[in-house]
Short mmCIF file of C-alpha atoms and ligand atoms in Angstrom, two decimals:
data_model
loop_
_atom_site.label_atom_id
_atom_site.label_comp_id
_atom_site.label_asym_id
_atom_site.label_seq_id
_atom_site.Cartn_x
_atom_site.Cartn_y
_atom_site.Cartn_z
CA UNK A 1 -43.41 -26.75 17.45
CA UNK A 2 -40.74 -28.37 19.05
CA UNK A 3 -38.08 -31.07 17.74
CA UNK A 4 -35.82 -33.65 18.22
CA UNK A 5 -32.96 -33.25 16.27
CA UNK A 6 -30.37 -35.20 14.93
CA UNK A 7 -27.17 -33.64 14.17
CA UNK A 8 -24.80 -35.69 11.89
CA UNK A 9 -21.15 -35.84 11.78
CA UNK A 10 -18.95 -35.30 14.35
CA UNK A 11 -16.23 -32.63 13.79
CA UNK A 12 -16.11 -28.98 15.49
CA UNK A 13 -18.96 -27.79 12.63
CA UNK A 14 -21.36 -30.44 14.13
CA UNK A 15 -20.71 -29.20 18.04
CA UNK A 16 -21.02 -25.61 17.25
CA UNK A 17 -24.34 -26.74 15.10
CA UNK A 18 -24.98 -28.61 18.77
CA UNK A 19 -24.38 -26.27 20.75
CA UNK A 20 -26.47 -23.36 19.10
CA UNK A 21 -29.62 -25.42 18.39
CA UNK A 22 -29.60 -26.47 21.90
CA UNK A 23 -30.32 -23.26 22.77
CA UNK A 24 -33.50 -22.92 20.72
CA UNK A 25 -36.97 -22.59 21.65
CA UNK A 26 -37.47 -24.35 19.12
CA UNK A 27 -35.29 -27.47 19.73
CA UNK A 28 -36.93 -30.36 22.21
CA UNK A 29 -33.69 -32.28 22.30
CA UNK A 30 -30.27 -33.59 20.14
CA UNK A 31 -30.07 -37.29 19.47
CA UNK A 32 -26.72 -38.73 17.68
CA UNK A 33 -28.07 -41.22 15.62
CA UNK A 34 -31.07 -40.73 12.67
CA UNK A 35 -31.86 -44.75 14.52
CA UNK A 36 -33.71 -42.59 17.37
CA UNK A 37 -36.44 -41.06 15.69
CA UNK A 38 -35.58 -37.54 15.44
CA UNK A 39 -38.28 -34.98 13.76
CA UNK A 40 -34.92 -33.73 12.03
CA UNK A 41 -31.96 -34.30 10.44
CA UNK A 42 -29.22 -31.62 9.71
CA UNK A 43 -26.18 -32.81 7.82
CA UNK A 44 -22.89 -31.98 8.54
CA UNK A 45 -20.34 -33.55 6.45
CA UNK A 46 -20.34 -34.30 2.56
CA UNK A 47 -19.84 -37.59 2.48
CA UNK A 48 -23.51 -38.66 4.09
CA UNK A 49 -24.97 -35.98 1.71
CA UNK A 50 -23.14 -37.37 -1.74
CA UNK A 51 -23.92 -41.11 -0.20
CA UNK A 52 -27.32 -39.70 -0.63
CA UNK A 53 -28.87 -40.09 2.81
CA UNK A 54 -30.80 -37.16 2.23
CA UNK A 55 -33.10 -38.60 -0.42
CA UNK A 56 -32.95 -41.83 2.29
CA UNK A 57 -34.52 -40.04 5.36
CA UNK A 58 -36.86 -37.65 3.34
CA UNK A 59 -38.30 -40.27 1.91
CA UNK A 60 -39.03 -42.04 5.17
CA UNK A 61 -40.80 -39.27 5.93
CA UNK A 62 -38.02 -37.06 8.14
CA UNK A 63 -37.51 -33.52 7.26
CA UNK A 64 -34.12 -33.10 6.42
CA UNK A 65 -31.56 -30.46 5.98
CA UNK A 66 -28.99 -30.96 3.25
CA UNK A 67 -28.86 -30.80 -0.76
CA UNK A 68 -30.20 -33.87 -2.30
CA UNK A 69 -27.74 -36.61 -4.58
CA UNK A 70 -28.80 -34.59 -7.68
CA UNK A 71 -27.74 -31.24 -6.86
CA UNK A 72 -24.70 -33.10 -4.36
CA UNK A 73 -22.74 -33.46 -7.57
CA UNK A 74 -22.13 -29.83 -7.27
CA UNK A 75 -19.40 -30.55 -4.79
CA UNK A 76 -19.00 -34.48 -5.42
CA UNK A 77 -18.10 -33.35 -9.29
CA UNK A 78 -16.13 -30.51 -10.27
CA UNK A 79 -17.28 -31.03 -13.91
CA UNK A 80 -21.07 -31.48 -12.66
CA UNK A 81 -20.45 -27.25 -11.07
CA UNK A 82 -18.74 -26.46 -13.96
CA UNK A 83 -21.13 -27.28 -16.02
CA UNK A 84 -24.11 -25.81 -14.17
CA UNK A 85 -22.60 -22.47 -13.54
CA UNK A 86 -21.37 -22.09 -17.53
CA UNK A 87 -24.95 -23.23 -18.46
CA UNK A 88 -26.51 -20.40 -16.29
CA UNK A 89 -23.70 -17.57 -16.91
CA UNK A 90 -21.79 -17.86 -13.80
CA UNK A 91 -18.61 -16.75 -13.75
CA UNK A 92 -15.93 -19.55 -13.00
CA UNK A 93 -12.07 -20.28 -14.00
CA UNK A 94 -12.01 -20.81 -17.48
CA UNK A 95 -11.10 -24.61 -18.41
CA UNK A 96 -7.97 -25.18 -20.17
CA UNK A 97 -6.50 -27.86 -22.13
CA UNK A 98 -5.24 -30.98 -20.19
CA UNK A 99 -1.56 -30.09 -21.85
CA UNK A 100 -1.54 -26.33 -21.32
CA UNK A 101 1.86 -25.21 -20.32
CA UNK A 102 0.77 -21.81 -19.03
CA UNK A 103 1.61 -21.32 -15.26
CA UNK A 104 0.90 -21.11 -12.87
CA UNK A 105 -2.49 -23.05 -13.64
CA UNK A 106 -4.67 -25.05 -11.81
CA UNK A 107 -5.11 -28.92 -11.39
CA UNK A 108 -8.69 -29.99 -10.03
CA UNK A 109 -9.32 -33.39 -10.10
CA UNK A 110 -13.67 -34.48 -10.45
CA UNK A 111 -14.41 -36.60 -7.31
CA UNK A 112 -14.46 -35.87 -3.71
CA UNK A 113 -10.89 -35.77 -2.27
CA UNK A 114 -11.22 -33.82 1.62
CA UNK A 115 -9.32 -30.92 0.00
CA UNK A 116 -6.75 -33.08 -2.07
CA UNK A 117 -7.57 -32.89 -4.94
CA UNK A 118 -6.89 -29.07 -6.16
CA UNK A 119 -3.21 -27.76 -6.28
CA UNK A 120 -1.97 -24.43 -8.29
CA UNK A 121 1.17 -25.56 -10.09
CA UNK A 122 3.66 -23.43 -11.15
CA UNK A 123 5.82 -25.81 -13.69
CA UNK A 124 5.42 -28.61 -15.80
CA UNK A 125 7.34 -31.36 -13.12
CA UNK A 126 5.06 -30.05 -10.25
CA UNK A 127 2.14 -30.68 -12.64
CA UNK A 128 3.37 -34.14 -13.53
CA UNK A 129 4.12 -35.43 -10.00
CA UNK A 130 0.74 -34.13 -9.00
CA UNK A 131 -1.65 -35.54 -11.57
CA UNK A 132 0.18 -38.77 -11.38
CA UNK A 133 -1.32 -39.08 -7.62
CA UNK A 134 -4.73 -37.82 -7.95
CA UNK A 135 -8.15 -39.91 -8.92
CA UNK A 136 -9.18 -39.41 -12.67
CA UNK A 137 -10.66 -37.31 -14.74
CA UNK A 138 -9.37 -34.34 -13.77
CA UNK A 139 -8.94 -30.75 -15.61
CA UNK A 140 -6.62 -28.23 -16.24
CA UNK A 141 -8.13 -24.18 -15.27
CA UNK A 142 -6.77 -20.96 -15.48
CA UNK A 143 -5.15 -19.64 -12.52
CA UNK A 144 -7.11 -16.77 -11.15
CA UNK A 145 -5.76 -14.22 -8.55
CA UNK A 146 -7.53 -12.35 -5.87
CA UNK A 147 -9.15 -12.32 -2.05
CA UNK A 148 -11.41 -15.39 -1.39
CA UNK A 149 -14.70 -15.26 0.53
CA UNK A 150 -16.79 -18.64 1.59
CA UNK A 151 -20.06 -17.38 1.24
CA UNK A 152 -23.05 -19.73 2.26
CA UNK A 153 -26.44 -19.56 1.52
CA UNK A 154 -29.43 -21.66 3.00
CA UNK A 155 -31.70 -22.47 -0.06
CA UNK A 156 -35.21 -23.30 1.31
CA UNK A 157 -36.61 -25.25 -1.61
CA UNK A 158 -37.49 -21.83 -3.24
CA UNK A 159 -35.35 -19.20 -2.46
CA UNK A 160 -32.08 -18.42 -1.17
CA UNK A 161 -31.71 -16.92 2.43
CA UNK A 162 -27.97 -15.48 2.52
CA UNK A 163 -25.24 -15.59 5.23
CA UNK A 164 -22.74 -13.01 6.10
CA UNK A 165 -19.44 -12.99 4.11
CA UNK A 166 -16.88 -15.26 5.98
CA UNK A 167 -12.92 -15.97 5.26
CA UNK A 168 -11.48 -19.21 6.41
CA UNK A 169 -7.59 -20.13 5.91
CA UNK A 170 -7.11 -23.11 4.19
CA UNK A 171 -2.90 -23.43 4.20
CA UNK A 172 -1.35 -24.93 7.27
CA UNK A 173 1.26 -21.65 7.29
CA UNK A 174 1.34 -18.20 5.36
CA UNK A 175 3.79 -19.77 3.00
CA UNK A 176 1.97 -20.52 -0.69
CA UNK A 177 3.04 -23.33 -1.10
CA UNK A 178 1.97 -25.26 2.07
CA UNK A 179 -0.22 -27.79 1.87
CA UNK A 180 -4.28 -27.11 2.25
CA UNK A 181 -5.69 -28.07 5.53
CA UNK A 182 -9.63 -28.24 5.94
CA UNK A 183 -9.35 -24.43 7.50
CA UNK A 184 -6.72 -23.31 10.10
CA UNK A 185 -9.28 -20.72 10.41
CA UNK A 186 -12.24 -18.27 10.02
CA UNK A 187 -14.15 -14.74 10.42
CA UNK A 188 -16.90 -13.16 9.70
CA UNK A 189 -18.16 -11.09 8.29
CA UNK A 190 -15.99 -9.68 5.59
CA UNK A 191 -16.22 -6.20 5.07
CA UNK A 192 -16.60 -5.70 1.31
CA UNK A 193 -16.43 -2.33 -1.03
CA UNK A 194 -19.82 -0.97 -2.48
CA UNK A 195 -18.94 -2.65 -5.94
CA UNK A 196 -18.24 -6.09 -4.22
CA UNK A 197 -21.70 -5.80 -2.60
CA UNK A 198 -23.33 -5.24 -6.08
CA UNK A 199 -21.29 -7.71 -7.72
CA UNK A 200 -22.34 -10.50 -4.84
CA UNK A 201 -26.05 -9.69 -5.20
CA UNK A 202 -26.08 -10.42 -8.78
CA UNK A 203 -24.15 -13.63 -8.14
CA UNK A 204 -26.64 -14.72 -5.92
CA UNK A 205 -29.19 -13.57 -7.93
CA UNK A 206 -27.94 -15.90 -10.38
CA UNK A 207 -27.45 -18.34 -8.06
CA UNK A 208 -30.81 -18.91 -7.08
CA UNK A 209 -31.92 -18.36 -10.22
CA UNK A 210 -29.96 -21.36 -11.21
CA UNK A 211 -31.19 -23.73 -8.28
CA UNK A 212 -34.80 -22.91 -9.63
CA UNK A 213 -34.72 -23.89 -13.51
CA UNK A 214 -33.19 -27.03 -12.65
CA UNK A 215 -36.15 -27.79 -10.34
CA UNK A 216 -33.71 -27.72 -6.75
CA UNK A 217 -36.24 -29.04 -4.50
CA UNK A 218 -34.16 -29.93 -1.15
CA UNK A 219 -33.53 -27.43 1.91
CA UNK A 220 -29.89 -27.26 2.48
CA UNK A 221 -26.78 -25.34 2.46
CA UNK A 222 -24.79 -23.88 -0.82
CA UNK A 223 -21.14 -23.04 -0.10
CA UNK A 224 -19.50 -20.61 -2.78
CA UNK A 225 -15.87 -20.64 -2.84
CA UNK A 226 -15.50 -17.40 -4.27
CA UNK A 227 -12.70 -15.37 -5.29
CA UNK A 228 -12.46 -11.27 -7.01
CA UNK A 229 -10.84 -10.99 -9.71
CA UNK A 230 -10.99 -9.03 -12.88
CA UNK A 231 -13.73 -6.67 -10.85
CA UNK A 232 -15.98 -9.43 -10.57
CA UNK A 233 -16.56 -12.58 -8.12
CA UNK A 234 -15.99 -16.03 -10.03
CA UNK A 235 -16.64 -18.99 -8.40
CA UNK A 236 -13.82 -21.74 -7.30
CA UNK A 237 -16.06 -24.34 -6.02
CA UNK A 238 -19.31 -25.18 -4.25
CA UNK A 239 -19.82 -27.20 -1.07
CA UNK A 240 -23.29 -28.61 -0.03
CA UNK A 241 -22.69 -27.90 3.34
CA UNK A 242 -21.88 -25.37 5.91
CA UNK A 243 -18.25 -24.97 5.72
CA UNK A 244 -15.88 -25.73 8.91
CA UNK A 245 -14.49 -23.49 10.77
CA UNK A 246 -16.41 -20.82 8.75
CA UNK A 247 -19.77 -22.43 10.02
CA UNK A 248 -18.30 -22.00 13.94
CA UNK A 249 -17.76 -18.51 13.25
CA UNK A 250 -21.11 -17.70 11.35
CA UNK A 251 -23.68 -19.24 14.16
CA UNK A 252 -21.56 -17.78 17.12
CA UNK A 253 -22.31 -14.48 14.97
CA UNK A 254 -25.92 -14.49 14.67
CA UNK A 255 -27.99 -12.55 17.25
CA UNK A 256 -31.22 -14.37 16.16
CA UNK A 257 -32.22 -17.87 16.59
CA UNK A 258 -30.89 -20.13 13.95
CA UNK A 259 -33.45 -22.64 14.04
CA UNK A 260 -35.63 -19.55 12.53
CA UNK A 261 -33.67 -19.04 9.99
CA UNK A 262 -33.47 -22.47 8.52
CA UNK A 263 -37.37 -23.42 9.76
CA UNK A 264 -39.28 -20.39 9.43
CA UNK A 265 -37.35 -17.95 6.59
CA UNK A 266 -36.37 -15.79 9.06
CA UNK A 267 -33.51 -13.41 7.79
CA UNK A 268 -29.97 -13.60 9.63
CA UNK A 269 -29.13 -10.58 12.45
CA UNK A 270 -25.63 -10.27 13.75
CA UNK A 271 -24.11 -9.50 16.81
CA UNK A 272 -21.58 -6.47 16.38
CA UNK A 273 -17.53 -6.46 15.64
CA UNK A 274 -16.28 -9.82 14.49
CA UNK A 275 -16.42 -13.49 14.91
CA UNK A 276 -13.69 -15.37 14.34
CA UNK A 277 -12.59 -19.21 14.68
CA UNK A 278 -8.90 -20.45 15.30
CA UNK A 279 -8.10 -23.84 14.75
CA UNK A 280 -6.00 -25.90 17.11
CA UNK A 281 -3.94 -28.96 15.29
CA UNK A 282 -1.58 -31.42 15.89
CA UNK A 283 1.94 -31.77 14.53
CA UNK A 284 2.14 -33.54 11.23
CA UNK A 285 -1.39 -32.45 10.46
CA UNK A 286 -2.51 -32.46 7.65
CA UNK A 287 -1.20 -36.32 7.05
CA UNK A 288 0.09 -37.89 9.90
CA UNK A 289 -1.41 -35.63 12.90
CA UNK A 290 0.22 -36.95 16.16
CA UNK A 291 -2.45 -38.18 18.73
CA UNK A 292 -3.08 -38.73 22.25
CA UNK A 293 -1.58 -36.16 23.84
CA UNK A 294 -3.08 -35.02 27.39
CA UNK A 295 -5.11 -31.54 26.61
CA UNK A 296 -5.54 -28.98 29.36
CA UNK A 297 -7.48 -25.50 28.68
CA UNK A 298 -7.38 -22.49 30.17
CA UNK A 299 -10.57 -20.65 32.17
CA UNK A 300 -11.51 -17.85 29.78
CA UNK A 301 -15.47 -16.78 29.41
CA UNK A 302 -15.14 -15.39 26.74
CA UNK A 303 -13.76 -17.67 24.23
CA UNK A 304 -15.87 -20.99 23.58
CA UNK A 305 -14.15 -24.24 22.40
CA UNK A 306 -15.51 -27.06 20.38
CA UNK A 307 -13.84 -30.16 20.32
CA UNK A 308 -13.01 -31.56 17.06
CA UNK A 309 -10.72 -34.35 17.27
CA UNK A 310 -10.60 -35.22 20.96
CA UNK A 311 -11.10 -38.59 23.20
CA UNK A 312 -11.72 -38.33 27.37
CA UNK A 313 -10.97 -40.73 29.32
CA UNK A 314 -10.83 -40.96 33.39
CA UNK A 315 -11.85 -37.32 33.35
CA UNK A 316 -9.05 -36.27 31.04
CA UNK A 317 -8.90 -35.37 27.43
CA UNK A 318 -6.06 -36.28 24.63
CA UNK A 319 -5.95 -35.20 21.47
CA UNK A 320 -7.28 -37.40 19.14
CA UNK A 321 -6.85 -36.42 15.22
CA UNK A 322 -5.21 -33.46 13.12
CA UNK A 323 -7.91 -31.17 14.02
CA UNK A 324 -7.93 -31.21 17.30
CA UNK A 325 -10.18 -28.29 18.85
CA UNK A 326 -11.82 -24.87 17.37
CA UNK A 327 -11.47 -22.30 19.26
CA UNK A 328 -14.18 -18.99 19.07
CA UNK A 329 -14.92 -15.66 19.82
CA UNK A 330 -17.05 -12.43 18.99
CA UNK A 331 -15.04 -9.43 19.59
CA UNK A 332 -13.86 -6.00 17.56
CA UNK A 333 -10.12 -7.41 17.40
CA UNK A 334 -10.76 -11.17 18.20
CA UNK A 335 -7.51 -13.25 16.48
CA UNK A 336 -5.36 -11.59 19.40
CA UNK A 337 -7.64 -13.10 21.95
CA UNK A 338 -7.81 -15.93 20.28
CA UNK A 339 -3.86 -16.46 20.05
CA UNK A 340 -3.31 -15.68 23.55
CA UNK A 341 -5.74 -18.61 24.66
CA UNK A 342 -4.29 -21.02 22.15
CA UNK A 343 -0.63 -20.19 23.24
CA UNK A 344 -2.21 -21.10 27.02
CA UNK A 345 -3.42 -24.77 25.91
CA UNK A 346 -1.45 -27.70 27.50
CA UNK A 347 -0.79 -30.18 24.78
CA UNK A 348 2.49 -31.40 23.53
CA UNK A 349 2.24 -31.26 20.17
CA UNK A 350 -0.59 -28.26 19.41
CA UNK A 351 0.01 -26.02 16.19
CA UNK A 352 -1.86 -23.05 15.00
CA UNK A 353 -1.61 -20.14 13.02
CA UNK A 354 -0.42 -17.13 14.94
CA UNK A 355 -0.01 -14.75 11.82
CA UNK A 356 -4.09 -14.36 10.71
CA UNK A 357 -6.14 -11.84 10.94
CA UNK A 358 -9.04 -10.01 10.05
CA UNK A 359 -8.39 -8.42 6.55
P1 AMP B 1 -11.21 -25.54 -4.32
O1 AMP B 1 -11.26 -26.81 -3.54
O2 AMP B 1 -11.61 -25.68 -5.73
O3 AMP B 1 -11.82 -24.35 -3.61
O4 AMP B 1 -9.69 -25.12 -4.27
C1 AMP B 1 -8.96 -24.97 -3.07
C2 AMP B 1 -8.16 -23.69 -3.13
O5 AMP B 1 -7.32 -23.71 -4.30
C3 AMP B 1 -9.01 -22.44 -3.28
O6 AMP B 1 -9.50 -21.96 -2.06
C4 AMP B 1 -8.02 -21.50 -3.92
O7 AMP B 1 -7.16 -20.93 -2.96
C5 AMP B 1 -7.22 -22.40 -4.83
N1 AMP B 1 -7.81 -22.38 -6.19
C6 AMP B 1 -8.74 -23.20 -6.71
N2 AMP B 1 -9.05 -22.85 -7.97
C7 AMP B 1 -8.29 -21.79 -8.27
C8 AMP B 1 -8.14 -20.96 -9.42
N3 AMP B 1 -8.80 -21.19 -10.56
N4 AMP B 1 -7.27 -19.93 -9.35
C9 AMP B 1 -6.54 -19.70 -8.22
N5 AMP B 1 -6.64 -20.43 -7.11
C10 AMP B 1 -7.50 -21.47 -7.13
N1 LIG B 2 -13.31 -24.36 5.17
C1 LIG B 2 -13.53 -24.91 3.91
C2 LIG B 2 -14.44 -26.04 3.85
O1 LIG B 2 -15.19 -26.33 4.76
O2 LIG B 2 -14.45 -26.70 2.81
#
């Protein structure tokens, strides 16, 4: 069996997704649009997932990859995943009034916002001036403090096949209170204590448990947002879809063929030490990135770059978005690798984080 594949969406997820299945014995050839026949269809991005395209192609007779509308809603509504994991005893924030005045506490409004939509508050004016700009409904949850983990799962219409543990950053600097970016970047796998490792199997345990009674029927990726606290993982959100830069970091991790994995049920191996992911941005990401500045990289083998916002032209490339390229490696200490590549990349305006690490 080989396949034409389509691959859709187009940020630094989608060219790492590219670039791996390329190399599979398994893979014929990648096609950019689901207009040239492919065999498959992986989805990238939620937005072509919640739309529902899913359902669309599968029932056209493609095989796809990505959760169908129903179980979509567990991203696409906050109250939808709140629901589901109180009905089957996962543990989450607990919800609290819409007035509440204890802070800090947590503002999550229902609908899909690209990461705008969630901010801890720490006083009543922050709260006000927040949930005056965000879509309604939204709710009010307790504020919950701990390490976070993105852990994704491949459900294959009957079980769950599990993913290393992988970190991504989501603020634009160390400081608290800067603003949430879609990942300034990633690693895996996250070394956990013996107690974590328990507490994660029964989660996913749960989990899948969960996917099953309500009939899940769709192959596609389950992102937990997860977070320990209180001596226990509880669950901050769920994405239907690989999450990015985590997903750069995961595939450039796995020693066996992904293709496999997601195909034929094989189980994930790993390379050794770490993967990690650094994102390159552009000044005044994340709301008013600055574009079009000329981009010039550095000749290093053993860091691989995926270009996420970027336009050629003549030959050259400019930067062209807030995320502007991903930058990986596999290594036992990889962020100072990492850093001293992105400090080497020609462009004007580039910003990245230069105080993360592996923790
Ligand atoms: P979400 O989109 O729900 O994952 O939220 C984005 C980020 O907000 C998370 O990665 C957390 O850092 C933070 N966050 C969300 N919910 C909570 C919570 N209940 N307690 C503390 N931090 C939270
Ligand atoms: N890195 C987080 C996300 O993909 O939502």
């Amino acid at each position: 069996m080989s396949l034409k594949i389509c691959v859709i969406g187009s940020g630094a997820r989608e060219e790492a997704l590219k670039d791996i299945i390329s190399k599979s014995p398994l893979c014929k050839g990648i096609v950019c649009s689901a207009q040239d026949n492919p065999d498959l269809i992986i989805f990238g991005p939620e937005q072509p997932i919640c739309d529902g395209l899913v359902d669309y192609y599968s029932s056209k007779g493609i095989k796809c990859i990505g959760v169908n509308k129903k179980f979509s809603a567990l991203e696409s509504s906050k109250l939808f995943a709140k629901k589901f994991m109180v009905n089957h005893g996962i543990k989450c924030a607990k919800l609290l009034p819409i007035e509440s005045d204890i802070f800090p506490q947590v503002v999550k409004a229902d609908g899909l916002c690209k990461g705008k939509g969630v901010k801890v508050v720490y006083c009543q004016s922050e709260k006000d001036e927040f949930t005056r700009k965000i879509p309604k409904p939204y709710f009010i949850e307790e504020y919950l403090e701990g390490n976070e983990i993105s852990f994704m799962s491949y459900f294959n219409g009957q079980r769950l096949i599990n993913f290393c543990p992988a970190r991504d950053f989501k603020r634009l600097t160390s400081d608290i209170k800067s603003p949430n970016t879609g990942g300034m970047g990633a690693y895996c796998p996250v070394d956990l204590t013996e107690i974590q490792k328990e507490k994660l199997n029964i989660y996913l345990e749960l989990l899948q448990a969960a996917l099953i009674e309500e009939g899940a029927d769709f192959n596609g990726f389950i992102y937990s947002g997860l977070i320990w606290a209180k001596n226990d993982w509880y669950v901050l959100e769920y994405n239907v879809r690989l999450g990015d830069p985590e997903c750069q970091a995961i595939l450039n991790y796995l020693d066996n063929d992904f293709l496999s994995i997601i195909l034929n049920n094989e189980e994930p191996v790993y390379r050794s030490g770490y993967s990690a992911c650094l994102t390159i941005a552009s000044k005044g990401y994340p709301d008013n990135p600055i574009k079009g500045d000329e981009i010039i990289l550095p000749q290093d083998d053993r860091v691989k770059v995926y270009f996420a916002g970027v336009k050629s032209e003549n030959d050259r490339i400019y930067s062209n978005g807030g995320r502007v390229l991903s930058l990986c490696t596999v290594a036992e200490n990889p962020f100072p690798l990492l850093k001293n590549y992105a400090e080497k990349i020609i462009m004007e305006h580039k910003i990245f984080r230069d105080d993360i690490n592996i923790f």
